[in-house]
Coordinates of C-alpha atoms and ligand atoms in Angstrom, one line a residue:
X69 CA -30.6 3.8 18.8
X70 CA -27.5 3.6 21.0
X71 CA -26.1 6.9 22.2
X72 CA -24.1 6.2 25.3
X73 CA -21.2 3.9 26.1
X74 CA -18.9 2.7 28.8
X75 CA -15.4 1.9 27.5
X76 CA -13.1 -0.6 29.2
X77 CA -10.1 1.6 29.1
X78 CA -6.7 0.3 30.2
X79 CA -4.5 3.0 28.7
X80 CA -3.1 0.7 26.0
X81 CA -3.1 1.1 22.2
X82 CA -6.2 -1.1 21.7
X83 CA -8.5 0.4 24.4
X84 CA -7.4 4.0 23.4
X85 CA -8.4 3.2 19.8
X86 CA -11.7 1.8 21.1
X87 CA -12.2 5.0 23.1
X88 CA -11.7 7.2 20.1
X89 CA -14.2 5.1 18.1
X90 CA -16.7 5.3 20.9
X91 CA -16.3 9.1 21.0
X92 CA -16.8 9.2 17.3
X93 CA -20.0 7.0 17.5
X94 CA -21.7 7.8 20.7
X95 CA -22.9 11.1 22.3
X96 CA -22.0 10.3 25.9
X97 CA -18.9 8.2 26.8
X98 CA -17.5 7.1 30.2
X99 CA -14.4 5.0 30.9
X100 CA -13.6 2.3 33.5
X101 CA -10.4 0.5 34.5
X102 CA -9.6 -2.1 37.1
X103 CA -6.8 -1.9 39.6
X104 CA -5.7 -5.4 40.5
X105 CA -2.2 -4.8 41.7
X106 CA -0.6 -4.6 38.3
X107 CA 3.1 -4.7 38.6
X108 CA 3.3 -1.4 36.7
X109 CA 1.7 1.7 37.9
X110 CA 2.7 3.1 34.5
X111 CA -0.5 1.5 33.0
X112 CA -2.7 3.5 35.3
X113 CA -0.7 6.7 34.7
X114 CA -0.8 6.2 30.9
X115 CA -4.6 6.1 30.9
X116 CA -4.9 9.4 32.8
X117 CA -2.4 11.0 30.3
X118 CA -4.4 9.7 27.4
X119 CA -7.6 11.1 28.8
X120 CA -6.0 14.5 29.4
X121 CA -4.5 14.6 25.9
X122 CA -7.8 13.6 24.2
X123 CA -9.6 16.4 26.1
X124 CA -6.9 18.9 25.3
X125 CA -6.5 18.2 21.5
X126 CA -9.8 16.7 20.3
X127 CA -12.5 19.4 20.9
X128 CA -14.9 17.4 18.7
X129 CA -14.7 14.6 21.4
X130 CA -13.9 16.5 24.6
X131 CA -17.5 17.4 25.4
X132 CA -18.6 13.8 25.1
X133 CA -16.1 12.4 27.5
X134 CA -17.6 12.0 30.9
X135 CA -16.6 10.4 34.2
X136 CA -13.6 8.0 34.5
X137 CA -14.0 5.1 37.0
X138 CA -11.3 3.1 38.6
X139 CA -12.5 -0.1 40.4
X140 CA -10.4 -1.9 42.9
X141 CA -10.1 -5.5 42.0
X142 CA -7.3 -6.5 44.4
X143 CA -9.2 -9.8 44.9
X144 CA -7.8 -11.0 41.6
X145 CA -4.5 -11.3 43.3
X146 CA -6.0 -14.0 45.6
X147 CA -6.9 -16.2 42.7
X148 CA -4.0 -15.8 40.4
X149 CA -0.2 -16.2 40.4
X150 CA 0.8 -14.6 37.2
X151 CA 3.5 -12.2 36.0
X152 CA 1.0 -9.3 36.1
X153 CA 0.3 -9.5 39.8
X154 CA 3.6 -11.0 41.1
X155 CA 7.2 -10.6 40.3
X156 CA 7.4 -13.6 37.9
X157 CA 9.0 -13.5 34.5
X158 CA 6.6 -13.5 31.5
X159 CA 6.6 -16.8 29.7
X160 CA 4.3 -19.1 27.6
X161 CA 2.8 -22.0 29.5
X162 CA 2.6 -25.5 28.1
X163 CA -1.2 -24.8 27.6
X164 CA -0.2 -22.3 24.9
X165 CA -1.4 -19.4 27.0
X166 CA 0.9 -16.8 28.4
X167 CA 1.4 -17.0 32.2
X168 CA -0.2 -13.6 32.4
X169 CA -3.5 -15.3 31.9
X170 CA -6.0 -15.0 34.8
X171 CA -8.8 -17.5 34.2
X172 CA -12.0 -15.6 33.5
X173 CA -10.5 -12.2 34.1
X174 CA -12.4 -10.6 31.2
X175 CA -15.7 -12.2 32.4
X176 CA -15.2 -10.4 35.7
X177 CA -14.3 -7.1 34.0
X178 CA -17.4 -7.3 31.8
X179 CA -19.7 -8.2 34.7
X180 CA -18.5 -5.2 36.8
X181 CA -18.6 -2.9 33.8
X182 CA -22.2 -3.9 33.1
X183 CA -23.1 -3.2 36.8
X184 CA -21.5 0.2 36.5
X185 CA -23.1 0.9 33.1
X186 CA -26.5 -0.1 34.6
X187 CA -26.1 2.4 37.5
X188 CA -24.8 5.1 35.1
X189 CA -27.5 4.4 32.5
X190 CA -25.1 3.6 29.7
X191 CA -26.3 1.4 26.9
X192 CA -23.1 -0.1 25.3
X193 CA -20.0 -1.7 26.7
X194 CA -17.0 -1.2 24.5
X195 CA -14.0 -3.5 24.8
X196 CA -10.8 -4.0 22.7
X197 CA -10.8 -7.8 22.8
X198 CA -9.5 -9.4 19.7
X199 CA -9.5 -12.9 18.3
X200 CA -6.6 -12.2 16.0
X201 CA -4.3 -11.4 19.0
X202 CA -1.4 -13.8 19.6
X203 CA -2.5 -14.8 23.1
X204 CA -5.8 -16.6 22.4
X205 CA -7.4 -15.7 25.7
X206 CA -10.6 -17.8 25.7
X207 CA -12.5 -15.1 27.5
X208 CA -11.8 -12.6 24.6
X209 CA -13.3 -14.8 21.9
X210 CA -16.3 -13.6 20.0
X211 CA -18.5 -16.5 21.2
X212 CA -17.6 -15.7 24.8
X213 CA -18.5 -12.0 24.3
X214 CA -21.8 -12.9 22.7
X215 CA -22.6 -15.3 25.5
X216 CA -21.8 -12.6 28.1
X217 CA -23.9 -10.0 26.2
X218 CA -26.9 -12.4 26.6
X219 CA -26.1 -13.4 30.2
X220 CA -25.7 -9.8 31.3
X221 CA -28.8 -8.6 29.5
X222 CA -30.9 -11.4 31.0
X223 CA -29.3 -11.2 34.5
X224 CA -29.7 -7.4 34.8
X225 CA -33.0 -7.2 32.8
X226 CA -31.5 -4.5 30.6
X227 CA -30.5 -4.8 27.0
X228 CA -26.7 -4.4 26.8
X229 CA -24.8 -4.3 23.6
X230 CA -21.1 -5.3 23.8
X231 CA -19.2 -3.4 21.0
X232 CA -15.9 -5.0 20.0
X233 CA -14.4 -2.9 17.2
X234 CA -11.1 -4.8 17.1
X235 CA -12.4 -8.4 17.3
X236 CA -11.4 -9.3 13.7
X237 CA -8.7 -6.9 12.8
X238 CA -4.9 -7.2 13.2
X239 CA -2.5 -4.7 14.9
X240 CA -1.7 -2.9 11.6
X241 CA -5.4 -2.3 11.0
X242 CA -5.8 -1.0 14.6
X243 CA -3.2 1.7 13.8
X244 CA -5.0 2.4 10.5
X245 CA -8.3 2.7 12.4
X246 CA -6.8 5.2 14.8
X247 CA -5.6 7.3 11.8
X248 CA -9.1 7.1 10.1
X249 CA -10.7 8.3 13.4
X250 CA -8.3 11.1 14.5
X251 CA -5.7 11.5 11.8
X252 CA -2.0 11.8 12.5
X253 CA -2.6 13.6 15.8
X254 CA -4.4 10.6 17.2
X255 CA -1.7 8.2 15.9
X256 CA 0.9 10.4 17.6
X257 CA -1.1 10.5 20.9
X258 CA -1.2 6.7 20.9
X259 CA 2.5 6.4 20.1
X260 CA 3.5 8.9 22.8
X261 CA 1.1 8.2 25.7
X262 CA -0.4 4.7 25.5
X263 CA 1.4 1.8 27.3
X264 CA 1.7 -1.8 26.1
X265 CA 5.0 -3.2 27.3
X266 CA 4.7 -6.0 29.9
X267 CA 7.9 -4.8 31.6
X268 CA 6.7 -1.3 32.1
X269 CA 9.6 0.2 30.2
X270 CA 9.0 4.0 29.6
X271 CA 12.7 4.6 28.8
X272 CA 13.3 3.2 25.4
X273 CA 11.4 5.2 22.7
X274 CA 10.7 3.6 19.3
X275 CA 8.7 4.8 16.3
X276 CA 5.8 2.9 17.7
X277 CA 6.2 4.2 21.3
X278 CA 7.9 3.3 24.6
X279 CA 8.8 -0.3 25.6
X280 CA 11.5 -2.8 26.0
X281 CA 11.1 -3.9 22.4
X282 CA 11.4 -7.6 23.1
X283 CA 8.5 -8.8 25.3
X284 CA 5.5 -10.3 23.4
X285 CA 3.4 -7.1 23.8
X286 CA 6.2 -4.9 22.4
X287 CA 6.9 -7.4 19.5
X288 CA 3.2 -7.4 18.6
X289 CA 2.9 -3.6 18.8
X290 CA 6.2 -3.1 16.9
X291 CA 5.3 -5.5 14.1
X292 CA 1.8 -4.0 13.7
X293 CA 3.2 -0.5 13.4
X294 CA 5.8 -1.5 10.8
X295 CA 3.1 -3.2 8.7
X296 CA 0.9 -0.2 9.1
X297 CA 3.6 2.3 8.2
X298 CA 4.6 0.2 5.1
X299 CA 1.0 0.5 3.8
X300 CA 0.8 4.3 4.2
X301 CA 0.9 6.1 0.8
X302 CA 4.1 8.0 0.0
X303 CA 3.9 11.7 0.6
X304 CA 2.9 13.6 -2.5
X305 CA 5.9 14.8 -4.5
X306 CA 5.9 18.4 -5.5
X307 CA 5.2 18.9 -9.3
Ligands
ZN58 ZN1 8.1 -4.7 26.3

């Protein structure tokens, strides 16, 4: 029986939905993020705002939400030259991967998260990785995650479960999952406080939240929200 979890929580739509599901499922939940010189401090601010709002408006979850951890991973800047860590425009590489790709980044995240979970005596690692995402990061694939689950469990002699609630669902379904977990208040929290835009735009407000509206992350979030909204039942008409 799994009762405790560590959520890899970046402050975006996906990891916020994963955090809500973990708070729904488990009795004790902690959060972790990695600071590796992201161009936009807004991501780190967004996650603190989301945690504050969850604690303030979801009393059924607030008492389960424990420590938040921020691990310094500046070393990633020494092995990558990408648009997340340097001032380079976002683009797709000829490999078909976006130039934000840091090889093996998610493997490092999971390894450090497992070490932290070991020390904090947390049983489950929760991550919002997704195979249906546009980007096709090889270290977010289901096979990679299953291999990591085995390697971490063997290497730390502790049985870890890696929970990936978004692995097989699209962005519209991620919005629907948030609604199922926390109703319209959670959807509104995600719209208002999570951050996805690669350009760090917190000026332009859309129905789906803040962002430039044109970078790949904004396009994905916007398209998903539109498909989600189109599937919502019409409000009941008065008799
Ligand atoms: Zn954007």
